[in-house]
Amino acid sequence: MMVFFMILAVYFAQKYSENLEDKYYYLFLASLSLTMLIKIPAAFIVFPILVVLGRKGINSIICARKLILGLVIVALPVASWYFYSDYLSTHYGLGNYFYGDISITKSMSLIKHIGFWRTIA
Protein backbone atom coordinates (compact mmCIF):
# COMPACT_ATOMS: atom_id res chain seq x y z
CA MET A 1 0.00 0.00 0.00
CA MET A 2 2.88 2.33 0.79
CA VAL A 3 4.42 1.78 -2.65
CA PHE A 4 1.04 2.43 -4.30
CA PHE A 5 0.62 5.79 -2.57
CA MET A 6 4.28 6.62 -3.20
CA ILE A 7 3.90 6.05 -6.94
CA LEU A 8 0.66 8.03 -6.83
CA ALA A 9 2.49 10.92 -5.13
CA VAL A 10 5.17 10.92 -7.84
CA TYR A 11 2.48 10.73 -10.53
CA PHE A 12 0.54 13.70 -9.16
CA ALA A 13 3.79 15.65 -8.69
CA GLN A 14 4.55 15.01 -12.36
CA LYS A 15 1.05 16.12 -13.39
CA TYR A 16 1.43 19.24 -11.23
CA SER A 17 4.80 20.10 -12.78
CA GLU A 18 3.26 19.87 -16.27
CA ASN A 19 0.03 21.80 -15.64
CA LEU A 20 0.58 23.72 -12.37
CA GLU A 21 -3.06 23.01 -11.45
CA ASP A 22 -3.82 23.18 -7.75
CA LYS A 23 -5.88 19.97 -7.77
CA TYR A 24 -2.75 17.96 -8.67
CA TYR A 25 -0.79 19.72 -5.95
CA TYR A 26 -3.33 18.76 -3.29
CA LEU A 27 -3.65 15.20 -4.60
CA PHE A 28 0.15 14.96 -4.51
CA LEU A 29 0.20 16.17 -0.89
CA ALA A 30 -2.61 13.83 0.18
CA SER A 31 -0.95 10.78 -1.36
CA LEU A 32 2.41 11.78 0.14
CA SER A 33 0.77 12.10 3.54
CA LEU A 34 -0.82 8.66 3.22
CA THR A 35 2.53 7.22 2.13
CA MET A 36 4.26 8.58 5.23
CA LEU A 37 1.41 7.54 7.52
CA ILE A 38 1.84 3.96 6.34
CA LYS A 39 5.61 3.96 6.76
CA ILE A 40 7.62 7.01 7.85
CA PRO A 41 10.88 6.20 5.96
CA ALA A 42 8.88 6.83 2.81
CA ALA A 43 9.59 10.51 3.50
CA PHE A 44 12.77 10.00 1.45
CA ILE A 45 10.55 10.06 -1.66
CA VAL A 46 10.58 13.85 -1.29
CA PHE A 47 14.04 14.03 -2.91
CA PRO A 48 13.00 12.35 -6.20
CA ILE A 49 9.77 14.35 -6.15
CA LEU A 50 11.79 17.58 -6.06
CA VAL A 51 13.57 16.42 -9.21
CA VAL A 52 10.22 15.59 -10.85
CA LEU A 53 8.79 18.98 -9.92
CA GLY A 54 11.73 20.83 -11.39
CA ARG A 55 12.47 24.51 -10.96
CA LYS A 56 9.09 25.63 -12.35
CA GLY A 57 7.11 23.39 -10.00
CA ILE A 58 9.15 24.26 -6.92
CA ASN A 59 8.90 27.99 -7.63
CA SER A 60 5.12 27.73 -7.92
CA ILE A 61 4.92 26.04 -4.51
CA ILE A 62 6.95 28.72 -2.75
CA CYS A 63 4.11 30.91 -1.57
CA ALA A 64 2.71 31.22 1.94
CA ARG A 65 -0.69 29.66 1.20
CA LYS A 66 0.66 26.54 -0.52
CA LEU A 67 3.44 26.00 2.01
CA ILE A 68 1.08 26.30 4.98
CA LEU A 69 -1.48 24.00 3.40
CA GLY A 70 1.32 21.58 2.55
CA LEU A 71 2.39 21.47 6.18
CA VAL A 72 -1.19 21.02 7.33
CA ILE A 73 -1.88 18.21 4.84
CA VAL A 74 1.42 16.35 5.23
CA ALA A 75 3.33 17.24 8.40
CA LEU A 76 0.49 17.70 10.87
CA PRO A 77 -1.24 14.32 10.40
CA VAL A 78 2.05 12.43 10.19
CA ALA A 79 3.61 14.05 13.26
CA SER A 80 0.36 13.75 15.20
CA TRP A 81 -0.02 10.06 14.45
CA TYR A 82 3.58 9.10 15.23
CA PHE A 83 3.65 11.03 18.49
CA TYR A 84 0.28 9.58 19.50
CA SER A 85 1.38 6.05 18.61
CA ASP A 86 4.49 6.54 20.74
CA TYR A 87 2.23 7.66 23.59
CA LEU A 88 0.06 4.55 23.14
CA SER A 89 3.12 2.31 23.09
CA THR A 90 4.63 3.71 26.26
CA HIS A 91 1.43 4.12 28.29
CA TYR A 92 -0.45 0.96 27.38
CA GLY A 93 2.35 -1.58 27.19
CA LEU A 94 2.24 -2.13 23.44
CA GLY A 95 6.00 -2.39 23.17
CA ASN A 96 8.71 0.03 22.20
CA TYR A 97 7.54 1.22 18.80
CA PHE A 98 10.38 3.59 17.98
CA TYR A 99 13.28 1.71 19.61
CA GLY A 100 14.84 4.96 20.74
CA ASP A 101 13.91 8.48 19.87
CA ILE A 102 12.32 9.79 16.70
CA SER A 103 14.80 12.53 15.87
CA ILE A 104 15.51 13.17 12.21
CA THR A 105 19.25 13.40 12.90
CA LYS A 106 19.37 9.81 14.16
CA SER A 107 17.33 8.67 11.17
CA MET A 108 19.66 10.49 8.77
CA SER A 109 22.73 9.06 10.53
CA LEU A 110 21.73 5.63 9.21
CA ILE A 111 22.88 6.74 5.77
CA LYS A 112 26.52 6.57 6.91
CA HIS A 113 26.32 2.84 7.77
CA ILE A 114 27.09 0.25 5.10
CA GLY A 115 24.45 -2.08 6.60
CA PHE A 116 21.76 0.46 5.73
CA TRP A 117 22.73 0.36 2.05
CA ARG A 118 22.95 -3.44 2.05
CA THR A 119 19.43 -3.61 3.43
CA ILE A 120 18.20 -1.14 0.83
CA ALA A 121 19.90 -3.12 -1.96
PDB file of C-alpha atoms in Angstrom:
ATOM      1  CA  MET A   1       0.000   0.000   0.000  1.00  0.00           C
ATOM      2  CA  MET A   2       2.882   2.334   0.793  1.00  0.00           C
ATOM      3  CA  VAL A   3       4.415   1.783  -2.649  1.00  0.00           C
ATOM      4  CA  PHE A   4       1.037   2.433  -4.303  1.00  0.00           C
ATOM      5  CA  PHE A   5       0.616   5.793  -2.572  1.00  0.00           C
ATOM      6  CA  MET A   6       4.276   6.623  -3.200  1.00  0.00           C
ATOM      7  CA  ILE A   7       3.899   6.052  -6.940  1.00  0.00           C
ATOM      8  CA  LEU A   8       0.662   8.026  -6.829  1.00  0.00           C
ATOM      9  CA  ALA A   9       2.492  10.922  -5.133  1.00  0.00           C
ATOM     10  CA  VAL A  10       5.167  10.924  -7.835  1.00  0.00           C
ATOM     11  CA  TYR A  11       2.480  10.731 -10.531  1.00  0.00           C
ATOM     12  CA  PHE A  12       0.535  13.701  -9.160  1.00  0.00           C
ATOM     13  CA  ALA A  13       3.793  15.652  -8.691  1.00  0.00           C
ATOM     14  CA  GLN A  14       4.554  15.013 -12.365  1.00  0.00           C
ATOM     15  CA  LYS A  15       1.053  16.121 -13.389  1.00  0.00           C
ATOM     16  CA  TYR A  16       1.433  19.237 -11.227  1.00  0.00           C
ATOM     17  CA  SER A  17       4.799  20.095 -12.780  1.00  0.00           C
ATOM     18  CA  GLU A  18       3.264  19.865 -16.267  1.00  0.00           C
ATOM     19  CA  ASN A  19       0.034  21.805 -15.637  1.00  0.00           C
ATOM     20  CA  LEU A  20       0.576  23.722 -12.368  1.00  0.00           C
ATOM     21  CA  GLU A  21      -3.056  23.012 -11.452  1.00  0.00           C
ATOM     22  CA  ASP A  22      -3.819  23.178  -7.749  1.00  0.00           C
ATOM     23  CA  LYS A  23      -5.882  19.971  -7.774  1.00  0.00           C
ATOM     24  CA  TYR A  24      -2.754  17.964  -8.671  1.00  0.00           C
ATOM     25  CA  TYR A  25      -0.788  19.723  -5.948  1.00  0.00           C
ATOM     26  CA  TYR A  26      -3.331  18.759  -3.286  1.00  0.00           C
ATOM     27  CA  LEU A  27      -3.648  15.197  -4.604  1.00  0.00           C
ATOM     28  CA  PHE A  28       0.146  14.963  -4.505  1.00  0.00           C
ATOM     29  CA  LEU A  29       0.195  16.172  -0.887  1.00  0.00           C
ATOM     30  CA  ALA A  30      -2.608  13.828   0.183  1.00  0.00           C
ATOM     31  CA  SER A  31      -0.949  10.784  -1.362  1.00  0.00           C
ATOM     32  CA  LEU A  32       2.414  11.782   0.141  1.00  0.00           C
ATOM     33  CA  SER A  33       0.765  12.104   3.544  1.00  0.00           C
ATOM     34  CA  LEU A  34      -0.824   8.656   3.215  1.00  0.00           C
ATOM     35  CA  THR A  35       2.533   7.221   2.131  1.00  0.00           C
ATOM     36  CA  MET A  36       4.259   8.576   5.226  1.00  0.00           C
ATOM     37  CA  LEU A  37       1.412   7.536   7.515  1.00  0.00           C
ATOM     38  CA  ILE A  38       1.838   3.959   6.345  1.00  0.00           C
ATOM     39  CA  LYS A  39       5.614   3.965   6.761  1.00  0.00           C
ATOM     40  CA  ILE A  40       7.622   7.013   7.851  1.00  0.00           C
ATOM     41  CA  PRO A  41      10.883   6.201   5.965  1.00  0.00           C
ATOM     42  CA  ALA A  42       8.879   6.835   2.806  1.00  0.00           C
ATOM     43  CA  ALA A  43       9.593  10.511   3.496  1.00  0.00           C
ATOM     44  CA  PHE A  44      12.768   9.999   1.450  1.00  0.00           C
ATOM     45  CA  ILE A  45      10.546  10.064  -1.661  1.00  0.00           C
ATOM     46  CA  VAL A  46      10.577  13.849  -1.290  1.00  0.00           C
ATOM     47  CA  PHE A  47      14.036  14.032  -2.914  1.00  0.00           C
ATOM     48  CA  PRO A  48      13.004  12.345  -6.199  1.00  0.00           C
ATOM     49  CA  ILE A  49       9.768  14.352  -6.150  1.00  0.00           C
ATOM     50  CA  LEU A  50      11.790  17.575  -6.063  1.00  0.00           C
ATOM     51  CA  VAL A  51      13.566  16.416  -9.208  1.00  0.00           C
ATOM     52  CA  VAL A  52      10.221  15.589 -10.845  1.00  0.00           C
ATOM     53  CA  LEU A  53       8.786  18.980  -9.916  1.00  0.00           C
ATOM     54  CA  GLY A  54      11.728  20.833 -11.386  1.00  0.00           C
ATOM     55  CA  ARG A  55      12.465  24.509 -10.965  1.00  0.00           C
ATOM     56  CA  LYS A  56       9.094  25.634 -12.347  1.00  0.00           C
ATOM     57  CA  GLY A  57       7.105  23.387 -10.000  1.00  0.00           C
ATOM     58  CA  ILE A  58       9.148  24.260  -6.924  1.00  0.00           C
ATOM     59  CA  ASN A  59       8.897  27.987  -7.628  1.00  0.00           C
ATOM     60  CA  SER A  60       5.125  27.729  -7.923  1.00  0.00           C
ATOM     61  CA  ILE A  61       4.921  26.038  -4.510  1.00  0.00           C
ATOM     62  CA  ILE A  62       6.952  28.719  -2.754  1.00  0.00           C
ATOM     63  CA  CYS A  63       4.108  30.914  -1.569  1.00  0.00           C
ATOM     64  CA  ALA A  64       2.708  31.220   1.936  1.00  0.00           C
ATOM     65  CA  ARG A  65      -0.685  29.658   1.202  1.00  0.00           C
ATOM     66  CA  LYS A  66       0.664  26.541  -0.520  1.00  0.00           C
ATOM     67  CA  LEU A  67       3.442  26.004   2.010  1.00  0.00           C
ATOM     68  CA  ILE A  68       1.080  26.303   4.980  1.00  0.00           C
ATOM     69  CA  LEU A  69      -1.484  23.998   3.396  1.00  0.00           C
ATOM     70  CA  GLY A  70       1.324  21.583   2.548  1.00  0.00           C
ATOM     71  CA  LEU A  71       2.394  21.471   6.179  1.00  0.00           C
ATOM     72  CA  VAL A  72      -1.195  21.016   7.328  1.00  0.00           C
ATOM     73  CA  ILE A  73      -1.882  18.212   4.842  1.00  0.00           C
ATOM     74  CA  VAL A  74       1.422  16.349   5.235  1.00  0.00           C
ATOM     75  CA  ALA A  75       3.330  17.239   8.396  1.00  0.00           C
ATOM     76  CA  LEU A  76       0.490  17.702  10.867  1.00  0.00           C
ATOM     77  CA  PRO A  77      -1.237  14.319  10.396  1.00  0.00           C
ATOM     78  CA  VAL A  78       2.051  12.427  10.186  1.00  0.00           C
ATOM     79  CA  ALA A  79       3.609  14.046  13.260  1.00  0.00           C
ATOM     80  CA  SER A  80       0.356  13.754  15.201  1.00  0.00           C
ATOM     81  CA  TRP A  81      -0.022  10.057  14.453  1.00  0.00           C
ATOM     82  CA  TYR A  82       3.575   9.095  15.230  1.00  0.00           C
ATOM     83  CA  PHE A  83       3.649  11.033  18.495  1.00  0.00           C
ATOM     84  CA  TYR A  84       0.279   9.583  19.497  1.00  0.00           C
ATOM     85  CA  SER A  85       1.375   6.048  18.613  1.00  0.00           C
ATOM     86  CA  ASP A  86       4.488   6.540  20.745  1.00  0.00           C
ATOM     87  CA  TYR A  87       2.227   7.665  23.589  1.00  0.00           C
ATOM     88  CA  LEU A  88       0.062   4.553  23.136  1.00  0.00           C
ATOM     89  CA  SER A  89       3.116   2.311  23.092  1.00  0.00           C
ATOM     90  CA  THR A  90       4.631   3.715  26.261  1.00  0.00           C
ATOM     91  CA  HIS A  91       1.432   4.115  28.289  1.00  0.00           C
ATOM     92  CA  TYR A  92      -0.452   0.957  27.376  1.00  0.00           C
ATOM     93  CA  GLY A  93       2.351  -1.583  27.187  1.00  0.00           C
ATOM     94  CA  LEU A  94       2.236  -2.125  23.444  1.00  0.00           C
ATOM     95  CA  GLY A  95       6.003  -2.394  23.175  1.00  0.00           C
ATOM     96  CA  ASN A  96       8.708   0.026  22.200  1.00  0.00           C
ATOM     97  CA  TYR A  97       7.536   1.222  18.796  1.00  0.00           C
ATOM     98  CA  PHE A  98      10.381   3.588  17.979  1.00  0.00           C
ATOM     99  CA  TYR A  99      13.282   1.711  19.613  1.00  0.00           C
ATOM    100  CA  GLY A 100      14.835   4.957  20.744  1.00  0.00           C
ATOM    101  CA  ASP A 101      13.914   8.483  19.869  1.00  0.00           C
ATOM    102  CA  ILE A 102      12.320   9.789  16.696  1.00  0.00           C
ATOM    103  CA  SER A 103      14.801  12.533  15.866  1.00  0.00           C
ATOM    104  CA  ILE A 104      15.509  13.170  12.212  1.00  0.00           C
ATOM    105  CA  THR A 105      19.255  13.401  12.901  1.00  0.00           C
ATOM    106  CA  LYS A 106      19.370   9.812  14.160  1.00  0.00           C
ATOM    107  CA  SER A 107      17.335   8.669  11.175  1.00  0.00           C
ATOM    108  CA  MET A 108      19.657  10.488   8.769  1.00  0.00           C
ATOM    109  CA  SER A 109      22.728   9.061  10.527  1.00  0.00           C
ATOM    110  CA  LEU A 110      21.735   5.627   9.210  1.00  0.00           C
ATOM    111  CA  ILE A 111      22.882   6.739   5.765  1.00  0.00           C
ATOM    112  CA  LYS A 112      26.516   6.566   6.913  1.00  0.00           C
ATOM    113  CA  HIS A 113      26.318   2.838   7.774  1.00  0.00           C
ATOM    114  CA  ILE A 114      27.087   0.252   5.103  1.00  0.00           C
ATOM    115  CA  GLY A 115      24.453  -2.082   6.597  1.00  0.00           C
ATOM    116  CA  PHE A 116      21.757   0.456   5.726  1.00  0.00           C
ATOM    117  CA  TRP A 117      22.730   0.362   2.049  1.00  0.00           C
ATOM    118  CA  ARG A 118      22.950  -3.445   2.048  1.00  0.00           C
ATOM    119  CA  THR A 119      19.433  -3.608   3.430  1.00  0.00           C
ATOM    120  CA  ILE A 120      18.200  -1.140   0.829  1.00  0.00           C
ATOM    121  CA  ALA A 121      19.900  -3.121  -1.964  1.00  0.00           C
TER     122      ALA A 121
END
